Amino acid sequence: MPIVVVVGGQWGDEGKGRIVDLLARKAKVVARYSAGNNAGHTIVNDRGEFKLHLVPAGIFYPEKTCVIGNGVAVDPEVLLGEIEGLQAKSIDTSRLVLSDRAQVIMPWHRLLDQLEEARRGDAAIGTTGKGVGPCFTDKVARRGIRVADLLRAEDLVPRMRAALDYQNRVVTCVYDAEPIRFEDCFDTYIEYGKRLAPFVGDVQEIVLDAHRRGEHVLLEGAQGSLLDLDHGTYPFVTSSVPSSSSSGAALGVGIGPTDISRVVGVFKSYSTRVGNGPFPTELFDSVADQLRDHGKEFGRGEYGTTTGRPRRIGWLDAVAARYSVRFNGLAALALTRLDVLDDIATIKICTSYELDGEIIDTLPARESVLNKVRPVYEELPGWQTPTEHVRSFDDLPPQAQAFIKRVEELLGCPVDLISVGPSREQAVIVNPIF
Ligand code: GDP
Ligand code: IMO
Ligand code: MG
């Protein structure tokens, strides 16, 4: 039975949480495989509206196992807070399992994230400041602390002392800041370990067991492929390796790449980006404001789920999207926020870039070049009629159908699902993904 990966195809916030919440209906296991609480996934369903940072979006269905894989960076305070928040709304969290191999975000990671952003000045990445980058840096440098280490003082003491010995040199010598005292954080983290212990388990076994039993498994990506450490707009990317490309999915829950049967890419009907870095189709006009503030009165405008920052807005970039389709090996697209375009008279799609008088149709690797390209647009007539109540492709206005067909052509991938609103039922299923 299929293991399906859901990845963000652009710069994040494409609506992955919303799509996973919909698809999870038919899955037995839903797993987060990468990133940390830099992610913010919004889910609107019959239980209410939720913003999840670490807990997989399958948690709202009874009898689904939700796992946080080894590929995730876990801030225990955030995870425990999220679990308590869900419990307070009567959501059963007893089916949540946390990998003992997941990395832990420690106080020095948050501190280093902020110090390094300040040091970069104008060249700041615009991180979420949650310590995710420094945590993954430590993972690769082999001085990270894992969930398993939190469970026993005999494991945590030496690892924390060694980490602090190194990090305090960095904090004081590189950044000229105050060191962190072991005594100020040890008790807190041992306590977190005790509270997390009931959730800790063997994630790999859970995923593979479900797979062997013929049950559907959904792997929930975080961020977007263009923030990928390898394939994204480096250095303005996130730090997980490779956090959002689908090959990271197998690594992040401990299965083989051949166990994955399908990768679904979630794309917005336009583009957004939070944080700094190249964004060829970025808009600075009233259309940007209109798209950003659609639904703002209900708290649903384009403002970061994790940081509340206004998202940068642009037209759909088919050059970047096609690149993302290719390196993710996408078999299907889920196109979200179609309804946000309902009032737009003329919709643009970037089909290629102009670079020094030449037309190119690939994403340049060099940041300085990517900053220089100018989008070449194709214009399509808008439909200027509401779509939020539409549930079948044939009932979409002809202009909306033409827009979707053009997206399929330009990206070289079928649109199997169209989202016309944030709620679970506001979807047009063209081809069932499971
Ligand atoms: P994620 O990080 O990819 O899960 O996306 P976010 O939750 O950060 O941002 C997506 C936003 O769009 C959330 O506020 C969703 O509730 C909302 N959303 C998702 N799909 C749709 C849709 O089709 N239409 C509208 N209007 N909102 C949507
Ligand atoms: P979801 O899962 C949008 C961006 C940050 C910044 C860059 C690096 O909700 O789509 P980091 O804190 O990861 O070191 O910041 O990556 N970023 C996201 N942007 N959605 C996300 O997650 C993001 N996670 C990180 O804004 O530009
Ligand atoms: Mg988000």
Short mmCIF file of C-alpha atoms and ligand atoms in Angstrom, two decimals:
data_model
loop_
_atom_site.label_atom_id
_atom_site.label_comp_id
_atom_site.label_asym_id
_atom_site.label_seq_id
_atom_site.Cartn_x
_atom_site.Cartn_y
_atom_site.Cartn_z
CA MET A 1 0.00 0.00 0.00
CA PRO A 2 1.25 3.45 -0.76
CA ILE A 3 3.48 5.61 1.32
CA VAL A 4 2.64 9.06 0.00
CA VAL A 5 4.77 12.13 0.66
CA VAL A 6 3.22 15.61 0.70
CA VAL A 7 5.80 18.33 0.06
CA GLY A 8 5.58 22.07 -0.31
CA GLY A 9 6.51 23.02 -3.86
CA GLN A 10 7.40 26.69 -3.37
CA TRP A 11 8.76 28.71 -0.43
CA GLY A 12 6.54 27.22 2.27
CA ASP A 13 3.00 27.89 3.54
CA GLU A 14 1.42 26.36 0.45
CA GLY A 15 -1.28 24.74 2.57
CA LYS A 16 0.44 21.43 3.36
CA GLY A 17 -1.31 21.13 6.73
CA ARG A 18 -4.67 21.64 5.08
CA ILE A 19 -3.95 19.03 2.39
CA VAL A 20 -2.57 16.49 4.90
CA ASP A 21 -5.66 16.99 7.07
CA LEU A 22 -7.79 16.12 4.05
CA LEU A 23 -5.74 13.14 2.86
CA ALA A 24 -5.22 11.75 6.38
CA ARG A 25 -8.81 10.48 6.30
CA LYS A 26 -7.57 7.41 4.43
CA ALA A 27 -4.18 7.02 6.14
CA LYS A 28 -3.28 4.91 9.15
CA VAL A 29 -0.05 6.72 9.99
CA VAL A 30 0.82 10.38 9.47
CA ALA A 31 4.47 11.32 9.98
CA ARG A 32 6.40 14.57 10.13
CA TYR A 33 9.84 13.82 8.73
CA SER A 34 11.80 17.06 8.74
CA ALA A 35 12.32 20.59 10.04
CA GLY A 36 11.20 21.84 13.44
CA ASN A 37 8.88 24.44 14.86
CA ASN A 38 9.92 26.86 12.15
CA ALA A 39 6.99 25.17 10.39
CA GLY A 40 3.46 26.39 11.00
CA HIS A 41 0.63 24.34 9.52
CA THR A 42 -2.95 25.60 9.71
CA ILE A 43 -5.82 23.16 9.84
CA VAL A 44 -9.48 24.13 9.75
CA ASN A 45 -11.87 21.26 10.35
CA ASP A 46 -14.91 20.22 12.34
CA ARG A 47 -12.85 20.47 15.56
CA GLY A 48 -11.93 24.13 14.99
CA GLU A 49 -8.90 26.03 13.66
CA PHE A 50 -5.43 24.87 14.71
CA LYS A 51 -1.87 25.98 14.06
CA LEU A 52 0.52 23.07 14.41
CA HIS A 53 4.29 23.41 14.51
CA LEU A 54 5.44 19.87 15.31
CA VAL A 55 2.46 17.57 15.72
CA PRO A 56 1.41 15.96 12.39
CA ALA A 57 -1.85 17.16 10.88
CA GLY A 58 -3.40 13.67 11.20
CA ILE A 59 -3.94 14.14 14.94
CA PHE A 60 -7.57 15.21 14.51
CA TYR A 61 -8.75 11.78 13.39
CA PRO A 62 -9.27 9.04 15.96
CA GLU A 63 -7.21 5.84 15.45
CA LYS A 64 -4.45 7.39 13.36
CA THR A 65 -0.94 7.09 14.65
CA CYS A 66 0.94 10.37 14.30
CA VAL A 67 4.70 10.25 14.44
CA ILE A 68 7.49 12.78 14.67
CA GLY A 69 10.43 11.25 12.84
CA ASN A 70 14.16 11.21 13.47
CA GLY A 71 14.58 13.93 10.83
CA VAL A 72 12.76 16.53 12.96
CA ALA A 73 14.35 19.07 15.31
CA VAL A 74 12.18 19.14 18.41
CA ASP A 75 11.92 21.99 20.87
CA PRO A 76 10.50 20.15 23.91
CA GLU A 77 8.85 23.23 25.35
CA VAL A 78 7.03 23.89 22.07
CA LEU A 79 6.00 20.25 21.61
CA LEU A 80 4.72 19.91 25.17
CA GLY A 81 2.84 23.20 24.80
CA GLU A 82 1.30 22.00 21.55
CA ILE A 83 0.24 18.69 23.10
CA GLU A 84 -1.34 20.52 26.05
CA GLY A 85 -3.10 22.94 23.70
CA LEU A 86 -4.60 20.03 21.76
CA GLN A 87 -5.61 18.20 24.94
CA ALA A 88 -7.31 21.38 26.20
CA LYS A 89 -9.48 21.20 23.07
CA SER A 90 -10.24 17.52 23.76
CA ILE A 91 -8.03 16.22 20.94
CA ASP A 92 -6.65 12.79 21.82
CA THR A 93 -2.84 12.92 21.74
CA SER A 94 -2.24 9.38 23.02
CA ARG A 95 -1.51 8.24 19.45
CA LEU A 96 1.47 10.57 19.10
CA VAL A 97 4.90 8.94 18.92
CA LEU A 98 8.21 10.81 19.03
CA SER A 99 11.41 9.30 17.64
CA ASP A 100 14.15 8.80 20.22
CA ARG A 101 16.58 9.73 17.43
CA ALA A 102 15.11 13.19 16.79
CA GLN A 103 17.40 16.13 17.56
CA VAL A 104 16.53 18.49 20.42
CA ILE A 105 16.54 22.27 20.11
CA MET A 106 18.41 23.55 23.17
CA PRO A 107 18.50 27.11 24.62
CA TRP A 108 21.84 27.81 22.93
CA HIS A 109 20.33 27.02 19.53
CA ARG A 110 17.72 29.74 19.90
CA LEU A 111 20.36 32.14 21.22
CA LEU A 112 22.79 31.37 18.37
CA ASP A 113 20.03 31.74 15.77
CA GLN A 114 19.32 35.26 17.02
CA LEU A 115 22.98 36.25 17.50
CA GLU A 116 23.94 35.07 14.03
CA GLU A 117 21.03 36.88 12.37
CA ALA A 118 22.04 40.08 14.16
CA ARG A 119 25.68 39.59 13.09
CA ARG A 120 24.64 39.17 9.46
CA GLY A 121 22.96 42.58 9.49
CA ASP A 122 21.68 43.43 6.02
CA ALA A 123 22.54 39.92 4.83
CA ALA A 124 20.28 38.28 7.45
CA ILE A 125 18.42 35.19 6.23
CA GLY A 126 15.24 36.27 8.00
CA THR A 127 15.02 33.00 9.94
CA THR A 128 12.12 32.20 12.21
CA GLY A 129 14.53 32.55 15.15
CA LYS A 130 13.46 29.21 16.61
CA GLY A 131 16.98 27.73 16.76
CA VAL A 132 16.33 25.23 13.98
CA GLY A 133 19.39 26.14 11.87
CA PRO A 134 21.90 25.87 14.75
CA CYS A 135 20.26 22.61 15.89
CA PHE A 136 20.77 21.01 12.46
CA THR A 137 24.29 22.46 12.32
CA ASP A 138 25.06 20.61 15.57
CA LYS A 139 23.49 17.43 14.22
CA VAL A 140 25.90 17.46 11.29
CA ALA A 141 28.80 18.50 13.54
CA ARG A 142 27.95 15.47 15.72
CA ARG A 143 27.47 17.42 18.93
CA GLY A 144 23.65 17.43 18.92
CA ILE A 145 21.46 16.23 21.76
CA ARG A 146 18.80 13.71 20.83
CA VAL A 147 15.48 12.87 22.46
CA ALA A 148 17.04 9.64 23.77
CA ASP A 149 19.60 11.73 25.69
CA LEU A 150 16.88 13.63 27.55
CA LEU A 151 15.53 10.49 29.14
CA ARG A 152 18.37 9.75 31.58
CA ALA A 153 20.58 12.09 33.59
CA GLU A 154 23.59 9.80 33.04
CA ASP A 155 23.28 10.42 29.27
CA LEU A 156 22.27 14.05 29.39
CA VAL A 157 24.93 15.35 31.81
CA PRO A 158 28.01 14.57 29.69
CA ARG A 159 26.36 15.56 26.42
CA MET A 160 25.10 18.86 27.79
CA ARG A 161 28.43 19.67 29.43
CA ALA A 162 30.31 18.95 26.21
CA ALA A 163 27.85 20.97 24.12
CA LEU A 164 27.96 23.94 26.49
CA ASP A 165 31.74 23.84 26.72
CA TYR A 166 31.85 24.33 22.93
CA GLN A 167 28.86 26.65 22.50
CA ASN A 168 29.84 29.02 25.31
CA ARG A 169 33.17 29.60 23.60
CA VAL A 170 31.28 30.50 20.45
CA VAL A 171 28.78 32.67 22.32
CA THR A 172 31.44 34.62 24.21
CA CYS A 173 34.31 34.74 21.68
CA VAL A 174 32.45 35.08 18.37
CA TYR A 175 29.40 37.03 19.49
CA ASP A 176 30.66 38.67 22.68
CA ALA A 177 27.49 37.59 24.48
CA GLU A 178 26.75 36.11 27.90
CA PRO A 179 27.40 32.36 28.31
CA ILE A 180 24.63 29.90 29.22
CA ARG A 181 25.01 28.18 32.61
CA PHE A 182 24.58 24.40 32.82
CA GLU A 183 22.75 24.82 36.15
CA ASP A 184 20.20 27.12 34.51
CA CYS A 185 18.97 24.57 32.00
CA PHE A 186 19.78 21.03 33.11
CA ASP A 187 16.81 20.55 35.45
CA THR A 188 14.40 21.99 32.90
CA TYR A 189 15.54 19.59 30.16
CA ILE A 190 15.56 16.51 32.41
CA GLU A 191 12.00 17.46 33.37
CA TYR A 192 11.07 17.80 29.68
CA GLY A 193 12.52 14.33 29.16
CA LYS A 194 10.25 12.91 31.87
CA ARG A 195 7.18 14.53 30.34
CA LEU A 196 8.06 13.42 26.82
CA ALA A 197 8.99 9.85 27.81
CA PRO A 198 5.45 8.43 27.40
CA PHE A 199 5.47 9.59 23.76
CA VAL A 200 8.89 8.22 22.81
CA GLY A 201 8.95 5.16 20.56
CA ASP A 202 10.34 3.43 17.49
CA VAL A 203 9.02 5.50 14.60
CA GLN A 204 10.66 3.45 11.86
CA GLU A 205 8.94 0.29 13.09
CA ILE A 206 5.54 2.02 13.19
CA VAL A 207 5.84 3.28 9.61
CA LEU A 208 7.15 0.01 8.19
CA ASP A 209 4.64 -2.09 10.13
CA ALA A 210 1.75 -0.09 8.70
CA HIS A 211 3.30 -0.40 5.25
CA ARG A 212 3.63 -4.19 5.62
CA ARG A 213 0.04 -4.49 6.84
CA GLY A 214 -1.08 -2.74 3.66
CA GLU A 215 -2.18 0.48 5.35
CA HIS A 216 -1.75 3.95 3.91
CA VAL A 217 1.03 6.12 5.30
CA LEU A 218 1.27 9.85 4.77
CA LEU A 219 4.56 11.69 5.20
CA GLU A 220 3.97 15.37 5.94
CA GLY A 221 6.61 17.72 4.62
CA ALA A 222 7.46 21.04 6.18
CA GLN A 223 8.58 24.22 4.46
CA GLY A 224 8.87 24.43 0.72
CA SER A 225 11.22 22.87 -1.77
CA LEU A 226 12.72 26.23 -2.72
CA LEU A 227 13.92 26.55 0.90
CA ASP A 228 15.70 23.22 0.58
CA LEU A 229 19.31 23.23 1.71
CA ASP A 230 20.49 21.58 -1.50
CA HIS A 231 18.02 22.71 -4.12
CA GLY A 232 16.68 25.97 -2.74
CA THR A 233 17.71 29.58 -3.18
CA TYR A 234 20.90 29.12 -1.15
CA PRO A 235 21.95 30.67 1.22
CA PHE A 236 18.41 31.96 1.81
CA VAL A 237 17.15 28.52 2.73
CA THR A 238 16.41 26.50 5.82
CA SER A 239 18.94 24.12 7.37
CA SER A 240 17.52 20.65 7.27
CA VAL A 241 19.15 18.27 4.85
CA PRO A 242 17.23 18.14 2.56
CA SER A 243 14.29 19.26 4.59
CA SER A 244 11.66 19.60 1.99
CA SER A 245 12.76 17.56 -0.99
CA SER A 246 11.07 14.22 -1.05
CA SER A 247 14.30 12.23 -0.77
CA GLY A 248 14.56 13.65 2.75
CA ALA A 249 11.27 12.02 3.60
CA ALA A 250 12.65 8.48 3.59
CA LEU A 251 15.67 9.55 5.62
CA GLY A 252 13.53 11.42 8.12
CA VAL A 253 11.44 8.43 9.21
CA GLY A 254 13.94 5.66 8.60
CA ILE A 255 12.61 3.90 5.50
CA GLY A 256 14.10 3.20 2.08
CA PRO A 257 13.42 5.47 -0.91
CA THR A 258 11.78 2.57 -2.77
CA ASP A 259 9.16 2.31 -0.01
CA ILE A 260 7.73 5.63 -1.19
CA SER A 261 5.17 5.21 -3.91
CA ARG A 262 4.09 8.76 -4.67
CA VAL A 263 5.03 12.35 -4.01
CA VAL A 264 2.37 15.05 -4.08
CA GLY A 265 3.47 18.67 -4.38
CA VAL A 266 1.37 21.40 -2.80
CA PHE A 267 1.46 24.69 -4.70
CA LYS A 268 -0.35 27.93 -4.11
CA SER A 269 -2.11 29.46 -7.10
CA TYR A 270 0.38 32.31 -6.73
CA SER A 271 3.62 32.59 -4.71
CA THR A 272 4.59 33.75 -1.24
CA ARG A 273 7.80 33.88 0.70
CA VAL A 274 8.64 34.88 4.29
CA GLY A 275 12.16 35.86 5.18
CA ASN A 276 14.76 37.23 2.83
CA GLY A 277 16.18 36.00 -0.46
CA PRO A 278 15.48 36.03 -4.19
CA PHE A 279 11.84 36.09 -5.31
CA PRO A 280 11.68 36.82 -9.06
CA THR A 281 7.91 37.31 -9.31
CA GLU A 282 7.54 39.43 -6.17
CA LEU A 283 4.86 42.13 -6.40
CA PHE A 284 4.90 45.47 -4.63
CA ASP A 285 1.62 46.86 -5.92
CA SER A 286 -2.01 46.83 -4.85
CA VAL A 287 -2.47 43.27 -6.18
CA ALA A 288 0.06 42.11 -3.55
CA ASP A 289 -1.95 43.86 -0.83
CA GLN A 290 -5.19 42.41 -2.17
CA LEU A 291 -3.82 38.84 -2.16
CA ARG A 292 -2.11 39.27 1.23
CA ASP A 293 -5.21 40.63 2.92
CA HIS A 294 -7.74 38.20 1.44
CA GLY A 295 -9.52 36.79 4.50
CA LYS A 296 -7.55 39.04 6.87
CA GLU A 297 -10.71 39.94 8.77
CA PHE A 298 -10.94 36.27 9.82
CA GLY A 299 -7.21 36.11 10.70
CA ARG A 300 -6.54 34.30 7.39
CA GLY A 301 -4.43 36.73 5.41
CA GLU A 302 -0.92 35.97 4.20
CA TYR A 303 0.85 36.45 7.52
CA GLY A 304 3.33 33.90 8.88
CA THR A 305 1.76 31.10 10.91
CA THR A 306 4.88 30.85 13.07
CA THR A 307 6.14 34.44 13.26
CA GLY A 308 3.18 36.58 12.15
CA ARG A 309 5.41 38.37 9.60
CA PRO A 310 3.61 39.63 6.46
CA ARG A 311 4.39 37.24 3.63
CA ARG A 312 5.95 38.59 0.46
CA ILE A 313 3.58 38.01 -2.46
CA GLY A 314 4.16 37.27 -6.15
CA TRP A 315 2.60 35.62 -9.18
CA LEU A 316 2.99 31.92 -9.74
CA ASP A 317 6.55 31.26 -10.92
CA ALA A 318 6.35 28.30 -13.31
CA VAL A 319 10.13 28.25 -13.83
CA ALA A 320 10.82 27.69 -10.13
CA ALA A 321 7.77 25.42 -9.80
CA ARG A 322 8.84 23.20 -12.73
CA TYR A 323 12.28 22.85 -11.16
CA SER A 324 10.60 21.83 -7.90
CA VAL A 325 8.38 19.29 -9.72
CA ARG A 326 11.51 17.72 -11.20
CA PHE A 327 13.77 17.41 -8.19
CA ASN A 328 10.92 16.15 -6.02
CA GLY A 329 9.83 13.60 -8.62
CA LEU A 330 6.25 14.83 -8.26
CA ALA A 331 3.46 12.66 -9.61
CA ALA A 332 0.59 14.98 -8.68
CA LEU A 333 -0.10 18.53 -7.68
CA ALA A 334 -2.48 19.94 -5.09
CA LEU A 335 -3.27 23.52 -6.04
CA THR A 336 -4.40 25.63 -3.09
CA ARG A 337 -5.92 29.05 -2.45
CA LEU A 338 -7.56 29.16 -5.89
CA ASP A 339 -10.38 31.15 -4.28
CA VAL A 340 -7.91 33.89 -3.34
CA LEU A 341 -7.68 34.72 -7.06
CA ASP A 342 -11.48 35.00 -7.38
CA ASP A 343 -11.50 38.81 -7.57
CA ILE A 344 -8.45 39.30 -9.77
CA ALA A 345 -9.23 40.61 -13.27
CA THR A 346 -6.02 39.46 -14.97
CA ILE A 347 -3.89 36.64 -13.58
CA LYS A 348 -0.24 36.32 -14.50
CA ILE A 349 2.02 33.29 -14.59
CA CYS A 350 5.77 33.61 -15.04
CA THR A 351 6.74 31.22 -17.85
CA SER A 352 10.43 32.11 -18.25
CA TYR A 353 13.01 34.64 -17.12
CA GLU A 354 14.83 37.30 -19.04
CA LEU A 355 18.50 37.58 -18.19
CA ASP A 356 20.60 40.25 -19.92
CA GLY A 357 18.37 40.12 -23.00
CA GLU A 358 18.32 36.29 -23.15
CA ILE A 359 15.33 34.09 -22.28
CA ILE A 360 16.05 31.29 -19.81
CA ASP A 361 13.69 28.72 -18.38
CA THR A 362 15.74 27.27 -15.51
CA LEU A 363 16.45 28.55 -12.02
CA PRO A 364 20.00 29.94 -11.85
CA ALA A 365 22.13 28.65 -8.97
CA ARG A 366 23.90 31.97 -8.38
CA GLU A 367 22.10 34.28 -5.98
CA SER A 368 23.41 37.39 -7.76
CA VAL A 369 22.01 36.13 -11.07
CA LEU A 370 18.70 35.07 -9.56
CA ASN A 371 18.36 38.57 -8.14
CA LYS A 372 18.82 39.96 -11.64
CA VAL A 373 16.38 37.85 -13.67
CA ARG A 374 13.16 39.47 -14.83
CA PRO A 375 10.00 37.41 -15.05
CA VAL A 376 8.35 36.95 -18.44
CA TYR A 377 4.61 36.72 -17.89
CA GLU A 378 1.71 35.15 -19.64
CA GLU A 379 -1.65 36.77 -18.84
CA LEU A 380 -4.86 34.86 -18.31
CA PRO A 381 -8.33 36.32 -17.77
CA GLY A 382 -9.61 36.02 -14.22
CA TRP A 383 -13.02 34.46 -13.45
CA GLN A 384 -14.22 37.12 -11.03
CA THR A 385 -16.78 34.89 -9.44
CA PRO A 386 -16.66 33.01 -6.11
CA THR A 387 -15.29 29.46 -6.15
CA GLU A 388 -15.33 28.59 -2.44
CA HIS A 389 -18.51 26.50 -2.79
CA VAL A 390 -17.36 24.58 -5.89
CA ARG A 391 -16.75 20.84 -5.36
CA SER A 392 -16.27 19.52 -8.91
CA PHE A 393 -13.93 20.52 -11.71
CA ASP A 394 -16.77 20.95 -14.18
CA ASP A 395 -18.46 23.46 -11.87
CA LEU A 396 -15.41 25.73 -11.82
CA PRO A 397 -15.69 28.83 -14.01
CA PRO A 398 -14.16 28.16 -17.47
CA GLN A 399 -11.40 30.72 -16.84
CA ALA A 400 -10.43 28.89 -13.64
CA GLN A 401 -10.40 25.58 -15.53
CA ALA A 402 -8.17 27.17 -18.18
CA PHE A 403 -5.81 28.50 -15.48
CA ILE A 404 -5.49 25.02 -13.91
CA LYS A 405 -4.91 23.37 -17.30
CA ARG A 406 -2.18 25.90 -18.05
CA VAL A 407 -0.53 25.23 -14.69
CA GLU A 408 -0.52 21.52 -15.51
CA GLU A 409 1.06 22.18 -18.92
CA LEU A 410 3.72 24.55 -17.59
CA LEU A 411 4.66 22.37 -14.63
CA GLY A 412 4.42 19.08 -16.53
CA CYS A 413 2.34 17.43 -13.81
CA PRO A 414 -1.39 16.80 -13.29
CA VAL A 415 -3.40 18.78 -10.74
CA ASP A 416 -5.21 16.04 -8.81
CA LEU A 417 -6.62 18.22 -6.05
CA ILE A 418 -7.79 21.82 -5.95
CA SER A 419 -8.38 23.68 -2.73
CA VAL A 420 -10.92 26.50 -2.74
CA GLY A 421 -10.93 27.34 0.95
CA PRO A 422 -9.19 26.55 4.24
CA SER A 423 -11.79 24.07 5.54
CA ARG A 424 -11.51 20.33 5.05
CA GLU A 425 -14.47 20.03 2.68
CA GLN A 426 -13.53 23.01 0.48
CA ALA A 427 -11.80 20.89 -2.13
CA VAL A 428 -12.22 19.62 -5.66
CA ILE A 429 -10.83 16.11 -5.99
CA VAL A 430 -9.94 15.53 -9.63
CA ASN A 431 -8.12 12.22 -9.07
CA PRO A 432 -8.10 10.58 -5.63
CA ILE A 433 -4.53 10.58 -4.29
CA PHE A 434 -5.11 7.43 -2.21
P1 GDP B 1 1.47 25.22 5.44
O1 GDP B 1 2.62 25.71 6.24
O2 GDP B 1 1.88 24.78 4.07
O3 GDP B 1 0.65 24.18 6.13
O4 GDP B 1 0.51 26.49 5.20
P2 GDP B 1 0.08 27.59 6.30
O5 GDP B 1 -0.92 26.99 7.20
O6 GDP B 1 1.28 28.22 6.91
O7 GDP B 1 -0.55 28.69 5.35
C1 GDP B 1 -1.59 28.36 4.47
C2 GDP B 1 -2.79 29.25 4.79
O8 GDP B 1 -3.74 29.14 3.77
C3 GDP B 1 -3.51 28.84 6.07
O9 GDP B 1 -4.05 29.99 6.67
C4 GDP B 1 -4.63 27.93 5.55
O10 GDP B 1 -5.75 27.88 6.43
C5 GDP B 1 -4.98 28.63 4.29
N1 GDP B 1 -5.51 27.81 3.20
C6 GDP B 1 -5.12 26.58 2.78
N2 GDP B 1 -5.76 26.23 1.65
C7 GDP B 1 -6.58 27.27 1.36
C8 GDP B 1 -7.47 27.56 0.28
O11 GDP B 1 -7.64 26.79 -0.65
N3 GDP B 1 -8.09 28.78 0.30
C9 GDP B 1 -7.92 29.68 1.29
N4 GDP B 1 -8.57 30.82 1.23
N5 GDP B 1 -7.08 29.44 2.31
C10 GDP B 1 -6.41 28.27 2.33
P1 IMO B 2 5.99 25.78 6.70
O1 IMO B 2 6.17 24.31 7.05
C1 IMO B 2 7.69 29.50 5.29
C2 IMO B 2 11.91 30.23 6.13
C3 IMO B 2 12.19 31.40 7.06
C4 IMO B 2 13.51 31.88 6.48
C5 IMO B 2 14.20 30.56 6.12
C6 IMO B 2 15.17 30.06 7.19
O2 IMO B 2 4.98 26.45 7.55
O3 IMO B 2 5.77 25.95 5.24
P2 IMO B 2 14.78 28.92 9.55
O4 IMO B 2 14.07 29.42 10.79
O5 IMO B 2 14.20 27.67 8.98
O6 IMO B 2 16.27 28.84 9.72
O7 IMO B 2 14.56 30.10 8.46
O8 IMO B 2 13.17 29.60 5.95
N1 IMO B 2 10.98 29.22 6.67
C7 IMO B 2 9.71 29.10 6.30
N2 IMO B 2 8.97 29.89 5.47
N3 IMO B 2 7.14 28.41 5.86
C8 IMO B 2 7.88 27.60 6.66
O9 IMO B 2 7.39 26.44 7.13
C9 IMO B 2 9.22 27.97 6.94
N4 IMO B 2 10.19 27.43 7.70
C10 IMO B 2 11.28 28.20 7.52
O10 IMO B 2 11.20 32.39 6.96
O11 IMO B 2 13.30 32.56 5.29
MG MG B 3 3.22 27.44 7.25
#
